[in-house]
Amino acid sequence: MNVVMAIKLYVARMTEESGPGMKILLMDKQTTSIVSVIYSHSEILTKEVYLFERIDRPVHSGSLRHLKCIVFVRPTKENVDLLCNELRYPRYGTYYIYFSNCITPENVKLLADNDEQEVVREVQEFYADYLAIDPHLFSFGINACSHKLSWKSEHLQRTVEGIKSVLLSLKKCPYIRFQSTSEMARKLAERMREVINKGSNQFDFGQESNTILLILDRRDDPVTPLLNQWTYQAMVHELIGISNNRVDLSHIKGISKELKEVVLSAAHDEFYACNLYLNFGEIGQTIKELMEDFQQRAKKHQKVESISDMKHFVETYPLFKKLSGTVSKHVTVVGELSSLVEKYNLLSVSELEQQLSCQNEHSPQLQKIKRLISDSKVRDIDATRLVMLYALHYEKHANNDITGLLDMLKKRGVSEKYTKLIYNMLEYSGAHVRQNNLFDRESVAKITKKLFKGLSGVDNIYTQHTPVLAETLEDLLKGKLNAQTFPYVDNIGAIRRPQDIIVFIIGGATYEESLTVHNLNKQNPGTKVILGGTTIQNFESFMEEIESATTGLITKHSLRRK
């Protein structure tokens, strides 16, 4: 199970089936993201694709009939209408049409009726309707998927279509399990059962299923997306932001034009692929080694004294130039991370976050939060997330001082956007919602045990936290996942140990959970786990999720704010 490879193969087939010759790729907004995440511009050029256009572009005059047009769009009504108009007045010689998901027979007939000039050579369904971020990680790019703690109907439909695409692209017909305390998880599970039953022929892969689709709700683990991160990929997303593998660095003073936006993709960047899970201390050392290697190569390139030296230079220059770009990119990114860590006192903030997540020491932690709220170096969002972690941990504590901390945030000048989200968080994911106790002593003991085992006895105070997902997946792999807490759809009996597991988190997954899945796959070579989410969360996007989910709710927490 490799979602990156699944989509790469689909795109390769699109470009090959149209045969040799110059091609244009016509896409919509979402399929543009789907392709750009896994293919670099130079890589797609090798497949004779020289032009890229959006199907919703303004109408252009002129004809390019010498070009073949590969159409790759989602099968939406809007796209079908745009495509019908394109076929009535074709700009290109021939059209090869590929939908990223299932298209109705009625819409196929509509396309045929509009193809009066008979320019269409192919119409197919290729199930590439998701963002393949890493081989084991996918997303649908849906931010704020709920309202009043229920699905927004359009986002539920998009999620159903997306998961269907994932299953068909991987040729999996799974048994479905879901988080029983989540109505959103139940609804999604039931919709997926309907889709699989309705498309039984599509899901007949001629073998007995040994795959589980496990549907979870972000509300059961609000802590993971609240924490500052210290592995390279997760840290970049938390402090700068990653969107479709692209990182915007244009805010850095004096940044060169070519570094204003950089791509961080394990598929196209060997250094990133080898180091995206390293912690911040380790990445500093590897950057130093990368620089030293580059300097050695640069010295060799300066010695061009003979014809053979020139020949060698010409042969190796593209590789040298690529290495130069890699060095510049990662030195810039790591330099910016280092600057932000120092500027905003993130080491102290993160240490306290980990303590709030993994230890029960109410009074000392309360005093530390107060000190950091008063620290001018600490960002407003970090002061807010500390209070959120405190509120989640000590909501039921007899002497909790949530109100006092909230007053301190207001006096500090933290915007109402953040302060009102403290109680929204408790409504979204307080103790009354979660089916596990994130902060009980038994859990803390398990976390500590895992910590020492995972780090060979080295106590790293910045990576003590383990996502709830780790324990859930370990129980599932051992056949110990509670069937009442995580029931099967249709109450079927337990199956044998699953060989393939597809986990989907409503409300978004995180890069910390992606690392958890990566490590589980390494430790369990007989089983393959992939992780998906409505989006990939960092603190900022998670706040948008909570705000959207709790807007319009009249609850005891919202009354308390008044």
Coordinates of C-alpha atoms in Angstrom, one line a residue:
M1 CA 0.0 0.0 0.0
N2 CA 1.7 3.1 -1.3
V3 CA -0.6 6.1 -2.1
V4 CA 2.2 8.1 -3.8
M5 CA 3.0 5.2 -6.1
A6 CA -0.8 4.6 -6.8
I7 CA -1.3 8.2 -8.1
K8 CA 2.1 8.3 -10.0
L9 CA 1.1 5.2 -11.9
Y10 CA -2.3 6.7 -12.9
V11 CA -0.6 9.9 -14.1
A12 CA 2.0 7.9 -16.0
R13 CA -0.8 5.9 -17.7
M14 CA -2.6 9.1 -18.7
T15 CA 0.5 10.5 -20.5
E16 CA 1.4 7.1 -22.1
E17 CA -2.0 6.1 -23.4
S18 CA -2.2 9.3 -25.5
G19 CA 0.9 8.1 -27.4
P20 CA 3.9 10.2 -28.5
G21 CA 3.6 13.9 -29.4
M22 CA 3.2 17.2 -27.7
K23 CA 0.5 17.3 -25.0
I24 CA -1.3 19.7 -22.7
L25 CA -2.7 18.8 -19.3
L26 CA -6.0 20.3 -18.5
M27 CA -7.0 20.2 -14.9
D28 CA -9.2 21.7 -12.2
K29 CA -8.0 23.3 -9.0
Q30 CA -8.0 20.1 -6.9
T31 CA -6.5 17.8 -9.5
T32 CA -3.8 20.4 -10.1
S33 CA -2.9 20.0 -6.4
I34 CA -3.1 16.2 -6.7
V35 CA -0.6 16.1 -9.5
S36 CA 1.7 18.8 -8.3
V37 CA 2.2 17.1 -4.9
I38 CA 3.8 14.0 -6.5
Y39 CA 5.2 15.3 -9.8
S40 CA 7.8 18.0 -10.3
H41 CA 7.5 20.3 -13.3
S42 CA 10.7 18.9 -14.8
E43 CA 9.5 15.3 -14.3
I44 CA 6.2 15.9 -16.1
L45 CA 8.0 17.5 -19.0
T46 CA 9.8 14.2 -19.6
K47 CA 6.4 12.8 -20.5
E48 CA 6.0 15.3 -23.4
V49 CA 3.5 17.5 -21.4
Y50 CA 4.5 21.0 -22.2
L51 CA 1.5 23.1 -21.2
F52 CA -0.7 23.1 -18.2
E53 CA -4.1 24.8 -18.1
R54 CA -7.1 25.0 -15.8
I55 CA -10.5 24.0 -17.1
D56 CA -12.1 27.0 -15.4
R57 CA -9.7 29.4 -17.2
P58 CA -11.1 32.4 -19.1
V59 CA -12.1 31.5 -22.7
H60 CA -9.2 32.1 -25.1
S61 CA -9.3 32.6 -28.8
G62 CA -7.2 30.7 -31.2
S63 CA -6.6 27.0 -31.9
L64 CA -3.9 24.6 -30.9
R65 CA -5.1 21.6 -32.9
H66 CA -1.5 20.2 -33.2
L67 CA -1.7 19.4 -29.4
K68 CA -3.2 16.4 -27.7
C69 CA -5.2 17.3 -24.6
I70 CA -5.1 15.1 -21.5
V71 CA -8.0 16.1 -19.3
F72 CA -7.8 15.2 -15.6
V73 CA -10.6 16.6 -13.5
R74 CA -12.9 15.6 -10.6
P75 CA -16.4 14.4 -11.8
T76 CA -18.3 17.4 -10.5
K77 CA -21.3 18.9 -12.2
E78 CA -19.3 22.1 -12.8
N79 CA -16.4 20.3 -14.4
V80 CA -18.8 18.3 -16.7
D81 CA -20.5 21.5 -17.8
L82 CA -17.1 23.2 -18.5
L83 CA -15.9 20.1 -20.4
C84 CA -19.1 20.0 -22.5
N85 CA -18.4 23.6 -23.5
E86 CA -14.8 22.7 -24.3
L87 CA -15.9 19.9 -26.6
R88 CA -18.4 22.0 -28.4
Y89 CA -15.6 24.4 -29.3
P90 CA -12.5 22.3 -29.1
R91 CA -9.1 24.1 -29.1
Y92 CA -7.0 20.9 -29.3
G93 CA -6.8 18.1 -31.8
T94 CA -7.8 15.2 -29.6
Y95 CA -9.0 14.7 -26.1
Y96 CA -8.2 12.0 -23.6
I97 CA -10.5 12.4 -20.6
Y98 CA -9.7 11.0 -17.2
F99 CA -12.0 11.5 -14.2
S100 CA -10.4 11.3 -10.7
N101 CA -13.4 9.3 -9.4
C102 CA -16.6 7.6 -10.6
I103 CA -18.6 9.4 -13.3
T104 CA -22.3 8.7 -13.9
P105 CA -23.5 7.1 -17.2
E106 CA -25.7 10.2 -17.6
N107 CA -22.7 12.5 -17.6
V108 CA -20.8 10.3 -20.0
K109 CA -23.8 10.5 -22.4
L110 CA -23.8 14.3 -22.0
L111 CA -20.1 14.5 -23.0
A112 CA -20.8 12.2 -26.0
D113 CA -23.7 14.5 -27.1
N114 CA -21.5 17.5 -27.0
D115 CA -18.6 15.8 -28.9
E116 CA -20.0 16.7 -32.3
Q117 CA -16.6 17.0 -33.9
E118 CA -15.6 13.6 -32.5
V119 CA -12.3 14.8 -30.9
V120 CA -12.6 12.5 -27.8
R121 CA -10.5 9.4 -28.0
E122 CA -10.7 8.1 -24.4
V123 CA -13.0 8.5 -21.3
Q124 CA -11.8 6.7 -18.2
E125 CA -12.1 6.7 -14.4
F126 CA -8.7 6.8 -12.6
Y127 CA -9.1 6.8 -8.9
A128 CA -6.7 9.6 -8.0
D129 CA -9.0 11.8 -5.9
Y130 CA -6.7 12.6 -2.9
L131 CA -3.5 14.3 -2.0
A132 CA -0.7 11.7 -1.6
I133 CA 1.6 13.5 0.7
D134 CA 3.9 10.6 1.7
P135 CA 3.7 6.9 0.7
H136 CA 1.7 6.2 3.9
L137 CA 0.0 9.6 4.3
F138 CA -2.9 11.1 2.4
S139 CA -5.3 14.1 2.8
F140 CA -8.3 15.7 1.1
G141 CA -7.3 19.3 2.0
I142 CA -10.6 19.9 3.8
N143 CA -10.3 22.6 6.5
A144 CA -13.0 23.0 9.1
C145 CA -15.1 19.9 8.1
S146 CA -17.8 20.3 10.8
H147 CA -20.3 22.8 12.1
K148 CA -22.1 22.5 15.4
L149 CA -20.1 19.3 15.9
S150 CA -21.7 17.7 12.9
W151 CA -20.6 17.1 9.3
K152 CA -20.9 19.9 6.8
S153 CA -22.8 18.0 4.1
E154 CA -20.5 18.9 1.3
H155 CA -17.4 17.9 3.3
L156 CA -19.0 14.5 4.2
Q157 CA -19.7 13.9 0.5
R158 CA -16.1 14.9 -0.5
T159 CA -14.7 12.6 2.3
V160 CA -16.8 9.6 1.2
E161 CA -15.7 10.1 -2.4
G162 CA -12.1 10.5 -1.4
I163 CA -11.9 7.4 0.8
K164 CA -13.6 5.4 -2.0
S165 CA -10.9 6.6 -4.4
V166 CA -8.2 5.6 -1.9
L167 CA -9.7 2.1 -1.6
L168 CA -10.1 1.6 -5.3
S169 CA -6.6 2.9 -6.1
L170 CA -5.1 0.4 -3.6
K171 CA -7.6 -2.3 -4.6
K172 CA -8.9 -2.8 -1.1
C173 CA -12.3 -3.8 0.1
P174 CA -12.1 -3.4 3.9
Y175 CA -14.0 -4.3 7.0
I176 CA -15.0 -1.0 8.6
R177 CA -14.5 -0.1 12.3
F178 CA -15.3 3.3 13.8
Q179 CA -15.0 5.2 17.1
S180 CA -18.4 4.6 18.8
T181 CA -18.5 7.8 20.8
S182 CA -18.3 9.9 17.6
E183 CA -21.5 10.5 15.6
M184 CA -19.4 11.9 12.7
A185 CA -17.4 8.7 12.6
R186 CA -20.6 6.6 12.7
K187 CA -22.1 8.5 9.9
L188 CA -19.0 8.3 7.7
A189 CA -18.7 4.5 8.4
E190 CA -22.3 3.9 7.4
R191 CA -21.9 6.0 4.2
M192 CA -18.8 4.0 3.3
R193 CA -20.6 0.7 3.9
E194 CA -23.4 1.9 1.5
V195 CA -20.8 2.9 -1.1
I196 CA -19.0 -0.4 -1.0
N197 CA -22.3 -2.4 -1.1
K198 CA -23.6 -0.3 -4.0
G199 CA -20.3 -0.7 -5.9
S200 CA -19.8 -4.4 -5.1
N201 CA -18.5 -5.2 -8.6
Q202 CA -15.9 -2.4 -8.3
F203 CA -14.8 -3.7 -4.9
D204 CA -14.6 -7.3 -6.0
F205 CA -10.8 -7.9 -6.2
G206 CA -11.1 -11.7 -6.2
Q207 CA -9.6 -12.4 -2.8
E208 CA -10.8 -12.5 0.8
S209 CA -10.4 -9.1 2.5
N210 CA -7.9 -8.8 5.3
T211 CA -8.0 -5.0 5.4
I212 CA -9.5 -2.7 8.1
L213 CA -10.7 0.8 7.5
L214 CA -10.6 2.4 11.0
I215 CA -12.4 5.7 11.3
L216 CA -11.4 8.0 14.2
D217 CA -12.4 11.5 15.4
R218 CA -9.9 14.2 16.1
R219 CA -12.0 15.1 19.2
D220 CA -10.6 12.0 21.0
D221 CA -7.1 13.4 20.9
P222 CA -6.9 17.2 20.9
V223 CA -3.5 17.2 22.5
T224 CA -1.4 16.1 19.5
P225 CA -2.2 19.1 17.2
L226 CA -1.7 21.5 20.1
L227 CA 1.9 20.7 20.6
N228 CA 5.0 22.3 19.1
Q229 CA 6.9 19.8 17.1
W230 CA 10.6 18.9 17.0
T231 CA 11.0 16.6 14.0
Y232 CA 12.0 18.3 10.7
Q233 CA 8.8 17.8 8.6
A234 CA 6.4 18.4 11.6
M235 CA 8.4 21.4 12.8
V236 CA 8.3 23.1 9.4
H237 CA 4.5 22.6 9.2
E238 CA 4.1 23.9 12.7
L239 CA 6.3 27.0 12.5
I240 CA 6.1 28.0 8.8
G241 CA 3.4 25.8 7.2
I242 CA 3.5 23.2 4.4
S243 CA 0.8 23.3 1.7
N244 CA 0.8 20.6 -0.9
N245 CA 4.6 20.1 -0.2
R246 CA 5.3 23.8 -0.7
V247 CA 6.7 26.1 1.9
D248 CA 6.3 29.9 1.7
L249 CA 9.5 31.6 2.8
S250 CA 8.8 35.0 1.2
H251 CA 8.4 36.6 4.6
I252 CA 12.2 36.1 5.3
K253 CA 14.0 39.4 5.0
G254 CA 16.5 39.5 2.1
I255 CA 15.4 36.1 0.7
S256 CA 16.4 35.4 -2.9
K257 CA 13.8 35.1 -5.5
E258 CA 14.3 31.4 -6.1
L259 CA 13.9 30.6 -2.4
K260 CA 10.7 32.6 -1.8
E261 CA 8.8 29.3 -2.2
V262 CA 10.5 25.9 -1.9
V263 CA 9.3 22.3 -2.3
L264 CA 9.8 19.8 0.4
S265 CA 9.0 16.4 -1.2
A266 CA 10.6 13.1 -0.2
A267 CA 10.0 11.9 -3.8
H268 CA 12.2 14.6 -5.3
D269 CA 14.6 15.5 -2.6
E270 CA 16.9 12.8 -1.3
F271 CA 18.2 14.8 1.6
Y272 CA 14.6 15.6 2.8
A273 CA 13.6 11.9 2.3
C274 CA 16.4 10.8 4.6
N275 CA 15.9 13.4 7.3
L276 CA 12.3 14.4 7.5
Y277 CA 11.8 12.4 10.7
L278 CA 15.0 13.5 12.5
N279 CA 14.7 15.8 15.5
F280 CA 15.9 19.3 15.5
G281 CA 19.3 18.6 17.1
E282 CA 20.1 15.8 14.6
I283 CA 19.0 17.9 11.6
G284 CA 21.5 20.6 12.5
Q285 CA 24.3 18.1 12.4
T286 CA 23.2 16.6 9.0
I287 CA 22.9 20.1 7.5
K288 CA 26.5 20.7 8.6
E289 CA 27.6 17.5 6.9
L290 CA 25.6 18.5 3.8
M291 CA 27.4 21.8 3.7
E292 CA 30.9 20.2 4.1
D293 CA 30.1 17.8 1.3
F294 CA 29.0 20.6 -1.0
Q295 CA 32.2 22.7 -0.2
Q296 CA 34.4 19.7 -1.1
R297 CA 32.6 19.3 -4.4
A298 CA 32.8 23.0 -5.1
K299 CA 36.6 23.0 -4.7
K300 CA 36.9 20.2 -7.3
H301 CA 34.7 22.2 -9.7
Q302 CA 37.1 25.1 -9.4
K303 CA 39.9 23.0 -10.9
V304 CA 39.2 23.0 -14.6
E305 CA 42.7 22.8 -16.1
S306 CA 42.4 20.3 -19.0
I307 CA 39.9 19.0 -21.6
S308 CA 39.1 16.0 -19.4
D309 CA 38.4 18.3 -16.5
M310 CA 36.0 20.3 -18.7
K311 CA 34.3 17.1 -19.8
H312 CA 33.9 16.0 -16.3
F313 CA 32.6 19.4 -15.3
V314 CA 29.9 19.4 -18.0
E315 CA 28.8 15.9 -17.1
T316 CA 28.6 16.6 -13.4
Y317 CA 27.3 20.2 -13.5
P318 CA 23.6 19.3 -13.4
L319 CA 24.1 17.2 -10.3
F320 CA 26.3 19.9 -8.8
K321 CA 23.6 22.5 -9.5
K322 CA 20.9 20.3 -8.0
L323 CA 23.1 19.8 -4.9
S324 CA 23.6 23.6 -4.7
G325 CA 19.9 24.1 -4.7
T326 CA 19.3 21.5 -2.1
V327 CA 22.0 23.0 0.2
S328 CA 20.5 26.5 -0.2
K329 CA 17.0 25.4 0.4
H330 CA 17.6 23.3 3.6
V331 CA 20.1 25.8 5.1
T332 CA 17.5 28.5 4.6
V333 CA 14.6 26.5 6.1
V334 CA 16.6 25.2 9.1
G335 CA 18.1 28.6 9.7
E336 CA 14.5 30.1 9.8
L337 CA 13.4 27.3 12.2
S338 CA 16.4 28.0 14.5
S339 CA 15.7 31.8 14.4
L340 CA 12.1 31.2 15.4
V341 CA 13.0 28.8 18.2
E342 CA 15.3 31.4 19.7
K343 CA 13.1 34.4 19.1
Y344 CA 10.0 32.9 20.7
N345 CA 11.6 31.0 23.6
L346 CA 10.1 27.7 22.1
L347 CA 12.4 25.4 24.1
S348 CA 10.8 26.6 27.4
V349 CA 7.3 26.6 25.9
S350 CA 7.7 23.1 24.5
E351 CA 9.2 21.6 27.7
L352 CA 6.1 22.8 29.6
E353 CA 3.8 21.5 26.9
Q354 CA 5.3 18.1 27.3
Q355 CA 4.9 18.3 31.0
L356 CA 1.2 19.3 30.7
S357 CA 0.7 16.3 28.3
C358 CA 2.5 13.6 30.3
Q359 CA 2.8 14.6 34.0
N360 CA 0.3 15.3 36.8
E361 CA 1.8 18.2 38.7
H362 CA -0.9 20.9 38.9
S363 CA 0.6 23.6 41.1
P364 CA 4.1 23.7 39.6
Q365 CA 2.7 23.6 36.1
L366 CA 0.2 26.4 36.8
Q367 CA 3.1 28.7 38.1
K368 CA 5.2 27.9 35.0
I369 CA 2.3 28.8 32.7
K370 CA 1.9 32.1 34.5
R371 CA 5.6 32.9 34.1
L372 CA 5.5 32.1 30.4
I373 CA 2.3 34.2 29.8
S374 CA 4.3 37.1 31.3
D375 CA 7.3 36.5 29.1
S376 CA 7.3 39.0 26.2
K377 CA 9.3 36.6 24.0
V378 CA 6.5 34.0 24.0
R379 CA 4.0 34.3 21.2
D380 CA 0.3 34.8 21.8
I381 CA -0.5 31.5 20.1
D382 CA 2.0 29.7 22.4
A383 CA 0.5 31.3 25.5
T384 CA -2.9 30.3 24.3
R385 CA -1.9 26.7 23.6
L386 CA -0.4 26.3 27.1
V387 CA -3.7 27.5 28.6
M388 CA -5.6 25.1 26.3
L389 CA -3.5 22.1 27.4
Y390 CA -3.9 23.2 31.0
A391 CA -7.7 23.4 30.6
L392 CA -7.9 20.0 28.9
H393 CA -5.7 18.4 31.6
Y394 CA -7.1 20.0 34.7
E395 CA -10.7 20.7 33.7
K396 CA -12.0 18.5 36.5
H397 CA -9.3 19.5 39.0
A398 CA -10.9 21.0 42.2
N399 CA -8.4 23.9 42.3
N400 CA -8.1 24.6 38.5
D401 CA -7.5 28.3 37.6
I402 CA -8.7 28.3 34.0
T403 CA -10.5 31.6 34.6
G404 CA -7.4 33.3 36.1
L405 CA -5.2 32.2 33.2
L406 CA -7.9 33.5 30.7
D407 CA -7.8 36.8 32.5
M408 CA -4.0 36.9 32.2
L409 CA -4.2 36.3 28.4
K410 CA -6.7 39.1 28.1
K411 CA -4.5 41.5 30.1
R412 CA -1.6 40.5 27.9
G413 CA -3.6 41.6 24.9
V414 CA -4.2 38.2 23.3
S415 CA -6.9 38.6 20.7
E416 CA -10.5 37.5 21.4
K417 CA -10.1 35.1 18.5
Y418 CA -7.8 33.0 20.7
T419 CA -9.2 33.6 24.2
K420 CA -12.8 32.5 23.3
L421 CA -11.3 29.3 21.9
I422 CA -10.3 28.1 25.3
Y423 CA -13.8 27.2 26.3
N424 CA -14.6 26.2 22.7
M425 CA -11.8 23.6 23.0
L426 CA -13.5 22.2 26.1
E427 CA -16.8 21.9 24.3
Y428 CA -15.0 20.3 21.3
S429 CA -12.9 17.9 23.2
G430 CA -13.4 18.1 27.0
A431 CA -13.5 15.2 29.4
H432 CA -17.2 14.7 28.6
V433 CA -16.3 13.9 24.9
R434 CA -13.2 11.7 25.1
Q435 CA -13.5 8.0 25.5
N436 CA -10.0 7.8 26.9
N437 CA -8.4 9.7 29.7
L438 CA -5.5 11.4 28.1
F439 CA -3.9 12.4 31.4
D440 CA -4.5 9.5 33.8
R441 CA -1.6 8.1 35.7
E442 CA -1.8 4.7 34.0
S443 CA -1.5 6.4 30.5
V444 CA 1.4 8.5 31.7
A445 CA 3.2 5.4 32.9
K446 CA 2.6 3.7 29.5
I447 CA 3.9 6.8 27.7
T448 CA 7.1 6.9 29.9
K449 CA 7.7 3.2 29.3
K450 CA 7.4 3.7 25.6
L451 CA 9.6 6.8 25.7
F452 CA 12.6 5.0 27.3
K453 CA 12.1 2.0 25.0
G454 CA 11.9 4.2 21.9
L455 CA 14.9 6.3 22.7
S456 CA 17.2 3.6 24.0
G457 CA 17.2 5.1 27.5
V458 CA 17.7 8.7 26.5
D459 CA 15.1 11.0 28.1
N460 CA 14.3 13.7 25.5
I461 CA 12.1 16.1 27.3
Y462 CA 10.8 17.6 24.1
T463 CA 9.4 14.3 22.6
Q464 CA 7.8 12.6 25.6
H465 CA 4.3 12.8 24.2
T466 CA 2.9 9.8 22.2
P467 CA -0.3 10.3 20.2
V468 CA -3.4 8.2 21.2
L469 CA -3.2 6.7 17.7
A470 CA -0.1 4.8 18.7
E471 CA -1.9 2.8 21.4
T472 CA -5.0 2.4 19.3
L473 CA -3.0 0.9 16.4
E474 CA -0.9 -1.3 18.7
D475 CA -4.1 -2.8 20.2
L476 CA -5.6 -3.3 16.7
L477 CA -2.4 -5.1 15.6
K478 CA -2.5 -7.4 18.6
G479 CA -6.2 -8.1 18.2
K480 CA -7.0 -6.3 21.4
L481 CA -8.9 -3.3 20.2
N482 CA -12.2 -3.1 22.1
A483 CA -15.1 -4.2 19.9
Q484 CA -17.6 -2.0 21.8
T485 CA -15.4 1.1 21.8
F486 CA -14.5 0.5 18.1
P487 CA -17.3 -1.6 16.7
Y488 CA -17.5 -3.1 13.2
V489 CA -20.1 -1.8 10.9
D490 CA -23.0 -4.3 10.8
N491 CA -21.7 -5.8 14.1
I492 CA -19.7 -8.5 12.2
G493 CA -17.5 -10.8 14.2
A494 CA -13.8 -10.1 14.7
I495 CA -11.6 -11.0 11.7
R496 CA -8.1 -12.4 11.9
R497 CA -5.2 -10.1 12.5
P498 CA -5.4 -7.5 9.7
Q499 CA -2.7 -7.3 7.1
D500 CA -3.5 -3.8 5.9
I501 CA -4.9 -1.0 7.9
I502 CA -6.2 2.3 6.6
V503 CA -6.8 4.9 9.4
F504 CA -8.8 8.0 8.7
I505 CA -9.1 10.8 11.2
I506 CA -12.1 13.2 10.9
G507 CA -10.9 16.7 11.8
G508 CA -7.4 16.1 10.4
A509 CA -4.2 14.1 11.0
T510 CA -0.8 15.5 12.1
Y511 CA 2.8 14.9 11.0
E512 CA 3.4 13.5 14.5
E513 CA 0.9 10.8 13.9
S514 CA 2.4 10.2 10.4
L515 CA 5.7 9.6 12.2
T516 CA 3.9 7.1 14.5
V517 CA 2.6 5.2 11.5
H518 CA 6.0 5.3 9.8
N519 CA 7.6 3.7 12.9
L520 CA 4.9 1.1 13.3
N521 CA 5.4 0.0 9.7
K522 CA 9.1 -0.4 10.3
Q523 CA 8.5 -2.4 13.5
N524 CA 5.8 -4.6 11.9
P525 CA 7.0 -5.7 8.4
G526 CA 4.1 -8.1 8.0
T527 CA 1.5 -5.3 8.3
K528 CA 1.1 -2.1 6.3
V529 CA -0.6 1.0 7.8
I530 CA -1.5 4.1 6.0
L531 CA -3.0 7.3 7.5
G532 CA -5.4 9.8 6.1
G533 CA -7.2 12.9 7.4
T534 CA -9.6 15.5 6.2
T535 CA -6.5 17.8 6.3
I536 CA -3.0 17.9 7.9
Q537 CA -3.3 20.0 11.0
N538 CA -0.9 22.4 12.8
F539 CA -2.0 24.7 15.6
E540 CA -3.4 27.5 13.4
S541 CA -5.5 25.2 11.2
F542 CA -6.7 23.2 14.3
M543 CA -8.0 26.4 15.8
E544 CA -10.0 27.0 12.6
E545 CA -11.3 23.5 12.9
I546 CA -12.5 24.1 16.5
E547 CA -14.0 27.5 15.7
S548 CA -16.0 26.1 12.8
A549 CA -17.1 23.0 14.8
T550 CA -18.3 25.0 17.8
T551 CA -19.8 28.1 16.1
G552 CA -23.5 28.5 17.0
L553 CA -23.4 26.1 19.9
I554 CA -25.2 27.3 23.1
T555 CA -23.5 25.4 25.9
K556 CA -22.5 25.8 29.5
H557 CA -19.0 26.8 28.3
S558 CA -20.3 29.5 26.0
L559 CA -22.6 30.8 28.8
R560 CA -19.6 30.8 31.2
R561 CA -17.8 33.2 28.8
K562 CA -20.6 35.7 29.1

